[in-house]
XYZ file of C-alpha atoms in Angstrom:
640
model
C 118.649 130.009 85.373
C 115.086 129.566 83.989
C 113.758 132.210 81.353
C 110.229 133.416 81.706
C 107.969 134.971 79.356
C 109.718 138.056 77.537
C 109.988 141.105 79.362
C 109.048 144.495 78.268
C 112.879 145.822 78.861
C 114.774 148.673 77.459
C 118.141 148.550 76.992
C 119.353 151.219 78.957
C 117.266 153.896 77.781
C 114.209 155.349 79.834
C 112.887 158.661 79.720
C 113.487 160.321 83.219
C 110.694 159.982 85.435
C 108.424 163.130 86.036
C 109.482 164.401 82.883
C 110.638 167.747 85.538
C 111.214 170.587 83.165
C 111.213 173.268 85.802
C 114.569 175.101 86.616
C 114.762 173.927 90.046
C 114.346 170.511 89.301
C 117.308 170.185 86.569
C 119.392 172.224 89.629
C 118.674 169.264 91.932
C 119.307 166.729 89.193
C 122.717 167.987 88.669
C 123.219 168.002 92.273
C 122.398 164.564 92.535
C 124.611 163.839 89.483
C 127.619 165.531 91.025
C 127.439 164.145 94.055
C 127.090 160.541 92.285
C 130.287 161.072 90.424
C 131.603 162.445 93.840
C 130.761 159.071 95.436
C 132.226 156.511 92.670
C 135.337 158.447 92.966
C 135.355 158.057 96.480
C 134.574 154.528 96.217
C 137.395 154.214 93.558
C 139.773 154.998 96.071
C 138.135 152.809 98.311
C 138.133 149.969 96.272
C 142.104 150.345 95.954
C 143.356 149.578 99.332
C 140.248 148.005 100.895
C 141.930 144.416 101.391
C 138.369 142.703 102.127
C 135.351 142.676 99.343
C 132.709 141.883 100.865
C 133.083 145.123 103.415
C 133.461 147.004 99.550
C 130.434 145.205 98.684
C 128.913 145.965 101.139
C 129.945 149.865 101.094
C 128.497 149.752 97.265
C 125.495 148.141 97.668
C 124.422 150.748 100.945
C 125.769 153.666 98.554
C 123.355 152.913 96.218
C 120.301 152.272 98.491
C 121.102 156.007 99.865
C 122.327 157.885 96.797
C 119.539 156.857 94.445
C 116.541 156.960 97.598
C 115.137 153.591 96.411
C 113.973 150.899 98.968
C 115.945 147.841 98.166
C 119.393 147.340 96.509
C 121.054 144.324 96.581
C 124.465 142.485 94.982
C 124.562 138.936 93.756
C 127.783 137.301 92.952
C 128.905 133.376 92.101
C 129.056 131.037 94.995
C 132.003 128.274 94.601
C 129.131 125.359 92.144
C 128.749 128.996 89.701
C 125.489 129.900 90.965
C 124.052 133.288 92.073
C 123.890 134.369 95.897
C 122.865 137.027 97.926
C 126.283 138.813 98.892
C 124.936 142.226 99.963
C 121.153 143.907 100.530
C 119.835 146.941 101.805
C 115.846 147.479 101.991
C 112.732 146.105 102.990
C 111.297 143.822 102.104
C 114.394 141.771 102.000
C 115.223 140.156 98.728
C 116.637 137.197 100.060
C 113.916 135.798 101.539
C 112.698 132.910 99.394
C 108.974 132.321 100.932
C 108.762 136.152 100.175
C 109.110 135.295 96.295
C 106.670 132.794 93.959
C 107.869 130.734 91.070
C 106.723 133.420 88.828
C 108.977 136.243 90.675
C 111.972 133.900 90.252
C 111.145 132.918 87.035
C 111.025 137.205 86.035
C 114.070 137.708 87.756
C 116.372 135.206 86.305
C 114.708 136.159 82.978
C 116.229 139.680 83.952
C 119.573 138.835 84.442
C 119.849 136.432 81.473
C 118.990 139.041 79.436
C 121.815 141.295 81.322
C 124.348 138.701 80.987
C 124.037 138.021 77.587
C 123.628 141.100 76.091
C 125.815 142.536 78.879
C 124.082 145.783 78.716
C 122.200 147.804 81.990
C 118.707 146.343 82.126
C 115.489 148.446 83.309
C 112.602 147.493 84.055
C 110.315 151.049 84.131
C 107.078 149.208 85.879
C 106.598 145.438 86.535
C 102.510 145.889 86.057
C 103.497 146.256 82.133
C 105.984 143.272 81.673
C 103.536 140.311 82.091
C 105.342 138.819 85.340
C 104.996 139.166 88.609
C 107.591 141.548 90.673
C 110.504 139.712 92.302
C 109.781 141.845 95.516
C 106.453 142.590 96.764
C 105.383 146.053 96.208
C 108.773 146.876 93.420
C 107.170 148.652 90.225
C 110.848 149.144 88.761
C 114.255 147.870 88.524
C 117.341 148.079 87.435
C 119.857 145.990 86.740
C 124.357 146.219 85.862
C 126.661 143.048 85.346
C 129.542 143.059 87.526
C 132.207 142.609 84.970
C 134.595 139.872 85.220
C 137.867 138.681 82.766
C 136.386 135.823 81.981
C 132.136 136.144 83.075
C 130.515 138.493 85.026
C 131.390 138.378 88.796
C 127.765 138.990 89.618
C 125.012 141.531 89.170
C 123.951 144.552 90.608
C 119.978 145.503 91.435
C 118.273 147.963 92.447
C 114.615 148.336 93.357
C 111.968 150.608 93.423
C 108.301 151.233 94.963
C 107.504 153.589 92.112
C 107.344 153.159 88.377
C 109.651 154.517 85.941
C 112.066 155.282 88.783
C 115.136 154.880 86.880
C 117.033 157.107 84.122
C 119.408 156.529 81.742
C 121.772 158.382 84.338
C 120.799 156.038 87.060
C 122.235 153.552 85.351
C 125.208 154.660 84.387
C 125.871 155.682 87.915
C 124.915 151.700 88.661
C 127.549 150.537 85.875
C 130.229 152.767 87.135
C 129.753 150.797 91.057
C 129.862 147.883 89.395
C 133.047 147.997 87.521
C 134.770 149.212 90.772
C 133.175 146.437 92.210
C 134.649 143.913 89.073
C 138.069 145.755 89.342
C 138.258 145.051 92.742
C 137.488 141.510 92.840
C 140.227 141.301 90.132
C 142.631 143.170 91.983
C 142.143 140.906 95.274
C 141.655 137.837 93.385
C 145.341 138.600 91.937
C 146.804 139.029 95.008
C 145.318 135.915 96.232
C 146.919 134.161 93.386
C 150.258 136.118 93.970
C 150.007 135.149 97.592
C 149.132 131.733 97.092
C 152.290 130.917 94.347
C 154.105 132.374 96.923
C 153.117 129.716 99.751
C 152.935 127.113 97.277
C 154.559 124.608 95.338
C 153.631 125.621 91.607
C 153.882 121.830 90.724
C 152.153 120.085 93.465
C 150.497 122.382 95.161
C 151.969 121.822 98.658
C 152.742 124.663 100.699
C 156.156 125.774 100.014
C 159.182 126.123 102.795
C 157.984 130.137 103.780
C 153.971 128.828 104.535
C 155.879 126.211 106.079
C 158.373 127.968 108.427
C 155.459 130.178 108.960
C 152.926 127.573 110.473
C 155.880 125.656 112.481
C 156.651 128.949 114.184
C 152.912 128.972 114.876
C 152.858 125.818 116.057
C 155.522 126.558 118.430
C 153.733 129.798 119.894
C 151.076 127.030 121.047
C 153.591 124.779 122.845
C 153.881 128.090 125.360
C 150.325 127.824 126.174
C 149.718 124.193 126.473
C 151.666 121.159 127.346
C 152.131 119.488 123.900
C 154.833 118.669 121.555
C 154.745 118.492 118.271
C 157.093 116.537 115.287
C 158.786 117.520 111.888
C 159.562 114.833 109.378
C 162.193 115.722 106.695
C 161.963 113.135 103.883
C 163.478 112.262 100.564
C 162.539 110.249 97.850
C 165.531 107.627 97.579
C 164.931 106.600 93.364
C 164.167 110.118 92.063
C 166.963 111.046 90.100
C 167.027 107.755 88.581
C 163.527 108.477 87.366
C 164.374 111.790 86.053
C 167.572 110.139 83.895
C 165.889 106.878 82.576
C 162.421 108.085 82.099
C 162.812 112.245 81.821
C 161.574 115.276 83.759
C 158.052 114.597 82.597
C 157.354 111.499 84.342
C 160.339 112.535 87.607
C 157.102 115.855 87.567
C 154.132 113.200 87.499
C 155.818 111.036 90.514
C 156.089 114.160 92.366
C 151.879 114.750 91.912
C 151.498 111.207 93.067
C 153.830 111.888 96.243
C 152.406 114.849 97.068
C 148.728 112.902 96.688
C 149.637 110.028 98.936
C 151.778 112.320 101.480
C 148.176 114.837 101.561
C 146.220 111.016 102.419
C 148.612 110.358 104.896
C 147.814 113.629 107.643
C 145.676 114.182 109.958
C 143.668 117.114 110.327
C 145.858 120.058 111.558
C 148.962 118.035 109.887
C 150.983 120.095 107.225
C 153.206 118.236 104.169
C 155.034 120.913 102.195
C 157.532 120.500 99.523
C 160.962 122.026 100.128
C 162.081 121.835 96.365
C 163.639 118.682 94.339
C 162.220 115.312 95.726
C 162.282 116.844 99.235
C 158.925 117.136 101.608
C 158.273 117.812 105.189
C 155.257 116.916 107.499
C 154.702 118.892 110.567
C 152.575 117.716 112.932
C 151.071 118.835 115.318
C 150.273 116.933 118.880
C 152.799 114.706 119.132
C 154.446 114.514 122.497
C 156.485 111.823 122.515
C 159.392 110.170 120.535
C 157.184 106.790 119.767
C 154.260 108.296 118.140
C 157.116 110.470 116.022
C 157.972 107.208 114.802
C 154.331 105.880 114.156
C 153.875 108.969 111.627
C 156.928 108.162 109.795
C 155.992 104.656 109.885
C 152.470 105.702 108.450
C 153.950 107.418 105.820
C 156.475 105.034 104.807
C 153.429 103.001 104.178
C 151.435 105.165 102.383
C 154.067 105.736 99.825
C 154.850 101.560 99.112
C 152.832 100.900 96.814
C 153.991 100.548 93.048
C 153.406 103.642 90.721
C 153.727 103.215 87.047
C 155.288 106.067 85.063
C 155.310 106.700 81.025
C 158.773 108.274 80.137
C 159.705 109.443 76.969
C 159.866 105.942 75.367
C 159.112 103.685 78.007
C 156.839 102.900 80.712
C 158.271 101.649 84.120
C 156.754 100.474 87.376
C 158.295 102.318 90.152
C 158.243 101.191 93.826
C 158.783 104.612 95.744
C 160.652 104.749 98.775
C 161.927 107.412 101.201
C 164.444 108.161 103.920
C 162.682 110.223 106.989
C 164.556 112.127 109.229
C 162.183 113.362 112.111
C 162.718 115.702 115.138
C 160.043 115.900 118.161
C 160.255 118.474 120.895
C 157.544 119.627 123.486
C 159.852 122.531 124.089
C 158.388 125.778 123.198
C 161.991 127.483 123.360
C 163.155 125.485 120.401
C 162.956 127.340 117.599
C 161.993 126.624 113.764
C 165.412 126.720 112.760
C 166.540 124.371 114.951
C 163.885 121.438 114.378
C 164.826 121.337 110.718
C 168.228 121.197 111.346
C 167.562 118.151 113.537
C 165.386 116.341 111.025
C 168.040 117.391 108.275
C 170.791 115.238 110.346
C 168.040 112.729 111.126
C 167.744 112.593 107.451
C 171.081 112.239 106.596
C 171.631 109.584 109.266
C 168.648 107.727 107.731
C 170.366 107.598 103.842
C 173.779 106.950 105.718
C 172.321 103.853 107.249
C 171.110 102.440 103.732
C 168.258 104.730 103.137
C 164.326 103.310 102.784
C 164.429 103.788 107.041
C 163.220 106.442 108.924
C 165.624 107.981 112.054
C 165.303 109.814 114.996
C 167.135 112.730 116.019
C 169.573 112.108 118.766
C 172.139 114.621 119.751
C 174.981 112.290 119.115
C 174.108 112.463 115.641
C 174.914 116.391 115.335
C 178.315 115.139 116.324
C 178.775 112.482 113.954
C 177.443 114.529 111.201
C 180.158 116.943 111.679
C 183.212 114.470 111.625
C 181.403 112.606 108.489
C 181.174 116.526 106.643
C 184.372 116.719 107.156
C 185.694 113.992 106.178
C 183.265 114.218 102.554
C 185.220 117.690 102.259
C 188.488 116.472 102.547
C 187.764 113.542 100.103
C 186.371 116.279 97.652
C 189.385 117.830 97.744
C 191.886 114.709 97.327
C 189.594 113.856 94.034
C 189.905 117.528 93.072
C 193.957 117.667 93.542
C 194.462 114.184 91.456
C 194.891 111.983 94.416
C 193.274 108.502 94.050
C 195.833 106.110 92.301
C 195.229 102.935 90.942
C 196.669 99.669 91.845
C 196.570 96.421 89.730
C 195.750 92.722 91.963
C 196.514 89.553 89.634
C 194.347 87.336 88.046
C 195.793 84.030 86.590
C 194.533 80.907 85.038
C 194.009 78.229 87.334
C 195.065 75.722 84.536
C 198.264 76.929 83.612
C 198.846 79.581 87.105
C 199.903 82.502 84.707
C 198.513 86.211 85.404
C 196.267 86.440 82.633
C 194.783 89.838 84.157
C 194.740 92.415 86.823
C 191.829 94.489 88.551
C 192.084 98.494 88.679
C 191.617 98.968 92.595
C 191.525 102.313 93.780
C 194.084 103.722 96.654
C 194.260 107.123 97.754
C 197.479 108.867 98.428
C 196.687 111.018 100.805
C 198.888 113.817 101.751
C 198.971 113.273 105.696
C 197.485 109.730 106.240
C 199.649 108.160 103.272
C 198.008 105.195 101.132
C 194.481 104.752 102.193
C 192.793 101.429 101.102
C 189.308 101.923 99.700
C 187.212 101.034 102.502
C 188.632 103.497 104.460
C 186.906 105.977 102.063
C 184.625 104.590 99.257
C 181.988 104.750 101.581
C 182.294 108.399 102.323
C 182.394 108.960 98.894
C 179.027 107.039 97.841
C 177.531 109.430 100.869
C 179.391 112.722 98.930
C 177.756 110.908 95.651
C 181.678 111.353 94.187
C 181.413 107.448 92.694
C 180.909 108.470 89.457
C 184.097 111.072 89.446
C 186.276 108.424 91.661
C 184.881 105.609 88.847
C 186.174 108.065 85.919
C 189.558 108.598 87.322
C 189.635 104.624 88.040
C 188.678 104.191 84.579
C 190.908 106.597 82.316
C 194.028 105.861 84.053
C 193.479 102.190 84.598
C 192.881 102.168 80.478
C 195.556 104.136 79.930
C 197.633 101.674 81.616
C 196.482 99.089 79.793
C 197.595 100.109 76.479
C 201.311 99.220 77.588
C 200.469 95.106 78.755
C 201.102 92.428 76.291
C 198.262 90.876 74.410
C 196.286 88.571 76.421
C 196.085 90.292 79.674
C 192.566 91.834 80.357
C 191.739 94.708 82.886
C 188.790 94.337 85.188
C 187.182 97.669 86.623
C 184.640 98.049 88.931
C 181.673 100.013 87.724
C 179.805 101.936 90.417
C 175.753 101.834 89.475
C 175.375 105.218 89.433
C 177.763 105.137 86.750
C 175.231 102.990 84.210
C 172.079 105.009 85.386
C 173.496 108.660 85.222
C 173.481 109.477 81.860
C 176.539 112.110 82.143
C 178.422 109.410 83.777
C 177.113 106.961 81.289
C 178.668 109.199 78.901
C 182.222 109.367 80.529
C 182.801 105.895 80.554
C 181.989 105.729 76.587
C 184.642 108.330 76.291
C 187.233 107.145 77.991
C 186.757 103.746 75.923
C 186.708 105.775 72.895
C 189.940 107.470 73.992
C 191.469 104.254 75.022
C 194.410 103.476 72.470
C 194.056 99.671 73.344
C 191.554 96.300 72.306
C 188.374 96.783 73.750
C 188.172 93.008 73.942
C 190.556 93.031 76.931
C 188.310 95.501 79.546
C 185.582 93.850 81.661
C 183.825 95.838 83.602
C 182.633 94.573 86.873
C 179.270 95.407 88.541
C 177.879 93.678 91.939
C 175.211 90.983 92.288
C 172.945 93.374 94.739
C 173.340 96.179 92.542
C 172.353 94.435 88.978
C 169.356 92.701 91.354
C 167.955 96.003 91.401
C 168.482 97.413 87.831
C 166.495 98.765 85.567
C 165.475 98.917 81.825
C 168.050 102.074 81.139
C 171.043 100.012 83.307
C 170.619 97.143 81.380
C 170.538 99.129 78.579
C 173.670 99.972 79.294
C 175.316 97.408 79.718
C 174.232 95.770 76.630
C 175.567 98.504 75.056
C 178.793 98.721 76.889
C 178.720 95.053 75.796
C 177.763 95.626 72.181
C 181.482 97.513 71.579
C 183.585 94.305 72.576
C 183.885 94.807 76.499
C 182.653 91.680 78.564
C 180.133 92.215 81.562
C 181.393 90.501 84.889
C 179.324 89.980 88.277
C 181.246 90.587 91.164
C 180.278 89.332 94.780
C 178.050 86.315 92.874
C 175.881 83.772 95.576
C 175.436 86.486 97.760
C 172.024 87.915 96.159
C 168.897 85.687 95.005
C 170.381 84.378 91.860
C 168.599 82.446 89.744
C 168.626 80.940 86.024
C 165.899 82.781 84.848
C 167.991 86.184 86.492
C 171.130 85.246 84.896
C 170.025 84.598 81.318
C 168.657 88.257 80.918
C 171.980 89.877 81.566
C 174.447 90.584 79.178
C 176.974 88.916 81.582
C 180.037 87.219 80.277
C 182.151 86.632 83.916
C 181.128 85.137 87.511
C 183.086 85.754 90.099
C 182.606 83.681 93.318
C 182.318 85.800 96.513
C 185.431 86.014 98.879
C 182.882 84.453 101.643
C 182.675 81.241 100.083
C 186.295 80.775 98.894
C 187.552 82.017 102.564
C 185.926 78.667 104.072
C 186.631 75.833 101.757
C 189.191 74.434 104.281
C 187.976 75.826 107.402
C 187.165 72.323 109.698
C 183.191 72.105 109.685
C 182.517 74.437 106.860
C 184.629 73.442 104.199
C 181.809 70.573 102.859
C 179.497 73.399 102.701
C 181.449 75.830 101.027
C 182.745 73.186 98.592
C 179.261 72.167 97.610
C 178.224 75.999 96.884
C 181.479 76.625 94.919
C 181.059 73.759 92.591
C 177.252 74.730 92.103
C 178.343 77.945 91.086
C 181.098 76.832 88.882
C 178.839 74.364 87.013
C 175.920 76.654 87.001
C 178.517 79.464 85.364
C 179.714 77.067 82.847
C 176.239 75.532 81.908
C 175.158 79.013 80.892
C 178.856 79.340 79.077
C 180.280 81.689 81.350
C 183.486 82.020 82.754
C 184.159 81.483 86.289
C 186.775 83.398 89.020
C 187.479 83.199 92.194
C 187.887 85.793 94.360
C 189.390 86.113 97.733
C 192.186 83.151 97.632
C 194.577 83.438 100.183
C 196.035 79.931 100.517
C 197.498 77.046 98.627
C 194.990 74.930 99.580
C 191.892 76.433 98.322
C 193.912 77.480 95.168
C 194.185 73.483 94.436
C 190.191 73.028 95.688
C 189.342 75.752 93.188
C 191.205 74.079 90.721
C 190.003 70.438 91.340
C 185.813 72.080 90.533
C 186.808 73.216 87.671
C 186.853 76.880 88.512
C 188.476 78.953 85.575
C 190.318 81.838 86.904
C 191.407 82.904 90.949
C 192.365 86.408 92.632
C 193.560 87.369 95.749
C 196.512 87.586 98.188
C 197.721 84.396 97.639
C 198.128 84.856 94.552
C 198.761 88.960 94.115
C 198.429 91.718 96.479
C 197.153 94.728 94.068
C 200.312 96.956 93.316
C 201.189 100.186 91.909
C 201.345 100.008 87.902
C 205.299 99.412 87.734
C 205.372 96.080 90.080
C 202.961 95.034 87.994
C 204.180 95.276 84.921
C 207.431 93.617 86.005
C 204.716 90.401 87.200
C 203.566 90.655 83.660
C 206.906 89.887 82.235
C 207.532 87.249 83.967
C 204.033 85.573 83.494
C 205.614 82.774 81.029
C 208.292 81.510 83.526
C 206.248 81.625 86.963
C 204.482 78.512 87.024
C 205.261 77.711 90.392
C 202.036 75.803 92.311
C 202.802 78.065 95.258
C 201.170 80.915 93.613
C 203.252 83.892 91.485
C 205.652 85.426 93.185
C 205.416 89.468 94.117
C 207.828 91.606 93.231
């Protein structure tokens, strides 16, 4: 605010006016004194429970207009842009009225209160005429003037005005002061509880609404479906690559992808929309409005939209281009009986349908999905428990050497034993567990026992185990499969581990990392599936590979009538492109004579499959093993 000329202030201390020295006039000053004090304590109180300040302000500002008989009083406190406003007045002429004051009046005032901020003393003013500026009211000879104290600056100010001169003691302002630190204490009290209430509606990190503002607006929302005929929508999503994030580039940047979520979620609404963050990398919409099942869809399909674009995050070491992506599960009822509860339990098997079906998608509730949900929980429990009682076995399928048809190698395949069901195969239940997220603990039970085995087999045979991503991104399962290779009393040189062409297509600095290290201590790197991604030379010479192995797909139809041309021309491009880049190549999937000598003819180095080997428990193949040097037979090894 502008400064003036210099006013003729005191700080505080004015001689009383009248200068009364009569007995009856010290009685009444008292009186007024006492009733004062009476007053701020009553206000005190007041200022305690009152739950709104401006009605306190208000209350304050009228007190003093009454108790000190003056004809204006007014409060000024800081609008949202800092400056000064008119909160409160009493009086005539009324101080708000700008074409009431002249520059020169402003110019006065502001010089008052600059003064009384600075110094942070109470500010008279015993008679305008004397200070060399104009009055700020027309027809005020005095003033006075308290800061409204604040923690950091003062909240505002507190004025009062006067027709007379020298209206204002020492007294006077003190009473003034005392109004306006109730007034500053209560503004800090009921600017705390807005802070306490909003942390309590509110995501501390992003600053979405939290799951109690949430619940409490849907239930809202649903009170209005009983008075008009409307629907409305919930949208349950989850970010699909956060915990990766969070292990290869830390908490730091997994917190900063969360800000940029919640931005482009907040973009993504409509007005009267709600986005709210449950916890983790969870966040719902509710929106209002929408009364049918198709423009449910069109918000998720919005959303999935907003949130495509790249990101780029700095982790602790590195910085990584992220391309978010979510799974939406979304309910939509124009039922006002349905309750809050129930619409996030529909979204939250919506949700689960949408990761189910390969995540990245956004599904509808249906109610045949509450059913399915059930029999899939239940079957995730009972797999739990078979991994937690120490049933998943490991059998051991063949690999031999197309040049000389010896078993030169066996993959660990996981069976489970199950106690009612008997062996189960793993697609009857690896793809519960990748659901249940038990890969990584099915993976380490695959991978110490199948090592273990291994210890036992001659020199010469290696052990291929599959390696579930999750196992090369998680750092804790990262961790288990470098200790159970350090506890492994056999060659290192002998384990490959295999990991699929889709999965590698979508790795990362920290899984490649991995592998090179995996690599780095002697075990070789093998891609499994190979031909059925978008493979390329440029792809291939990045990874710290060391085995191809041709997809079952191809080698099923190299003597099917029609195909087989096809399939042979794919198979040797693979084979040659394997051994250009000095890799070695095996076949998986051979299940006839025939394409065993097709195989063999390209050049391929190595073939699996039931032709050859059906995988066996540990003992049958050990006893295939020893008899490796006299099975030579062109009709493939023999099973015992």
């Amino acid at each position: 605010m502008s400064v003036g000329s210099p006013l003729q202030l005191t700080g505080g201390v004015m001689a009383d006016p009248g200068a009364a020295t009569s007995a009856g006039s010290r009685a009444w000053e008292l009186e007024q004194r006492v009733l004062q004090q009476a007053l701020v304590a009553q206000l005190g109180m007041e200022a305690l429970r009152e739950p709104s300040r401006k009605a306190l302000l208000d209350r304050i500002c009228h007190a003093v207009f009454a108790a000190l008989d003056i004809d204006a009083s007014l409060i000024l406190t800081r609008g949202d842009q800092g400056r000064l406003e008119v909160h409160s007045s009493f009086g005539e002429p009324h101080p708000a009225a700008p074409e009431r004051r002249g520059e020169g009046a402003m110019n006065a005032l502001d010089a008052l209160l600059d003064r009384l901020f600075e110094e942070g003393m109470p500010k008279i003013v015993g008679d305008w005429c004397d200070s060399g500026h104009p009055s700020p009211l027309p027809g005020v000879r005095s003033s006075a003037a308290v800061a409204i104290p604040g923690p950091d600056h003062p909240y505002g100010a507190l004025l009062a005005h006067s027709s007379l001169p020298n209206a204002f003691s020492n007294d006077d302002a003190h009473f003034l002061q005392a109004l306006a630190n109730i007034a500053g204490a209560a503004t800090e009290r009921l600017h705390a509880e807005d802070r306490y209430r909003h942390a309590a509606l509110h995501d501390g990190l992003t600053g979405l609404p939290n799951r109690l503002a949430l619940v409490d607006r849907l239930e809202q929302s649903l009170d209005a479906l009983q008075r008009e005929s409307s629907g409305l929508a919930v949208l349950f999503l989850d970010m699909d690559n956060f915990k990766g994030i969070n292990d290869t580039l830390g908490h730091g940047a997994g917190d900063a992808f969360l800000q940029e979520v919640a931005a482009r979620l907040r973009s993504a609404l409509r007005p009267g929309d709600t986005v709210a963050r449950f916890g983790g990398d969870e966040f719902v919409l509710l929106c209002p409005g929408i009364s049918t099942p198709r423009a449910a869809g069109e918000v998720a399909e919005r959303v999935m939209a907003v949130l495509r674009p790249p990101v780029e995050l700095r982790g602790n070491q590195d910085s990584e281009v992220v391309h978010p992506a979510a799974s939406i599960g979304v309910a939509q009822t124009c039922d006002p009986d349905r309750t809050a509860e129930d619409l996030f339990r529909d979204a939250d098997i919506a949700l689960y349908r949408a990761k189910d079906a390969g995540r990245g998608r956004a599904v509808l509730f249906r109610a045949e999905h509450a059913t399915q949900l059930a029999t899939q929980r239940q079957q995730e429990i009972d797999l739990r428990r078979g991994v937690e009682a120490g049933e998943m076995c490991v059998h051991y399928q063949p690999t031999i050497d197309l040049a000389h048809r010896r078993v030169t190698g066996a993959e660990a395949l996981v069976r489970w034993a199950h106690p009612e069901r008997g062996l189960l195969p793993p697609g009857e239940f690896l793809p519960v567990a990748l659901r249940a997220g038990l890969m990584p603990a099915i993976g380490g039970v695959v991978m110490g026992e199948a090592l273990r085995e291994a210890r036992d087999w001659p020199d010469g045979i290696h052990l291929a185990v599959n390696v579930d991503p999750h196992q090369l991104s998680d750092r804790a399962a990262l961790r288990a499969i470098h200790a159970a290779l350090d506890a492994a009393d056999c060659t290192l040189q002998r384990v490959v581990l295999e990991v699929t062409e889709a999965a590698l297509l979508d790795t990362g600095p920290t899984t490649l990392r991995a592998l090179r290290g995996l690599r780095h201590r002697g075990v070789r790197i093998a891609i499994d599936d190979f031909g059925t991604g978008y493979s390329s030379l440029a792809y291939l010479a990045r990874l710290p590979v060391d085995i191809l192995k041709i997809d079952r797909s191809f080698v099923d139809q190299l003597h099917r009538p029609g195909q087989g041309e096809e399939a042979v021309a794919i198979s040797r491009l693979i084979i040659n492109l394997g051994h250009t880049l000095g890799l070695h190549v095996l076949a998986e999937g051979t299940e006839t004579a025939e394409q065993l000598d097709i195989l063999t003819d390209l050049g391929c180095d190595s073939a699996q499959g039931f032709h050859i080997g059906r995988p066996a428990p540990p003992e049958a193949f050990r006893v295939m093993v020893d008899l490796r040097e006299g099975e030579r037979s062109t009709g493939g090894v023999r099973q015992r």
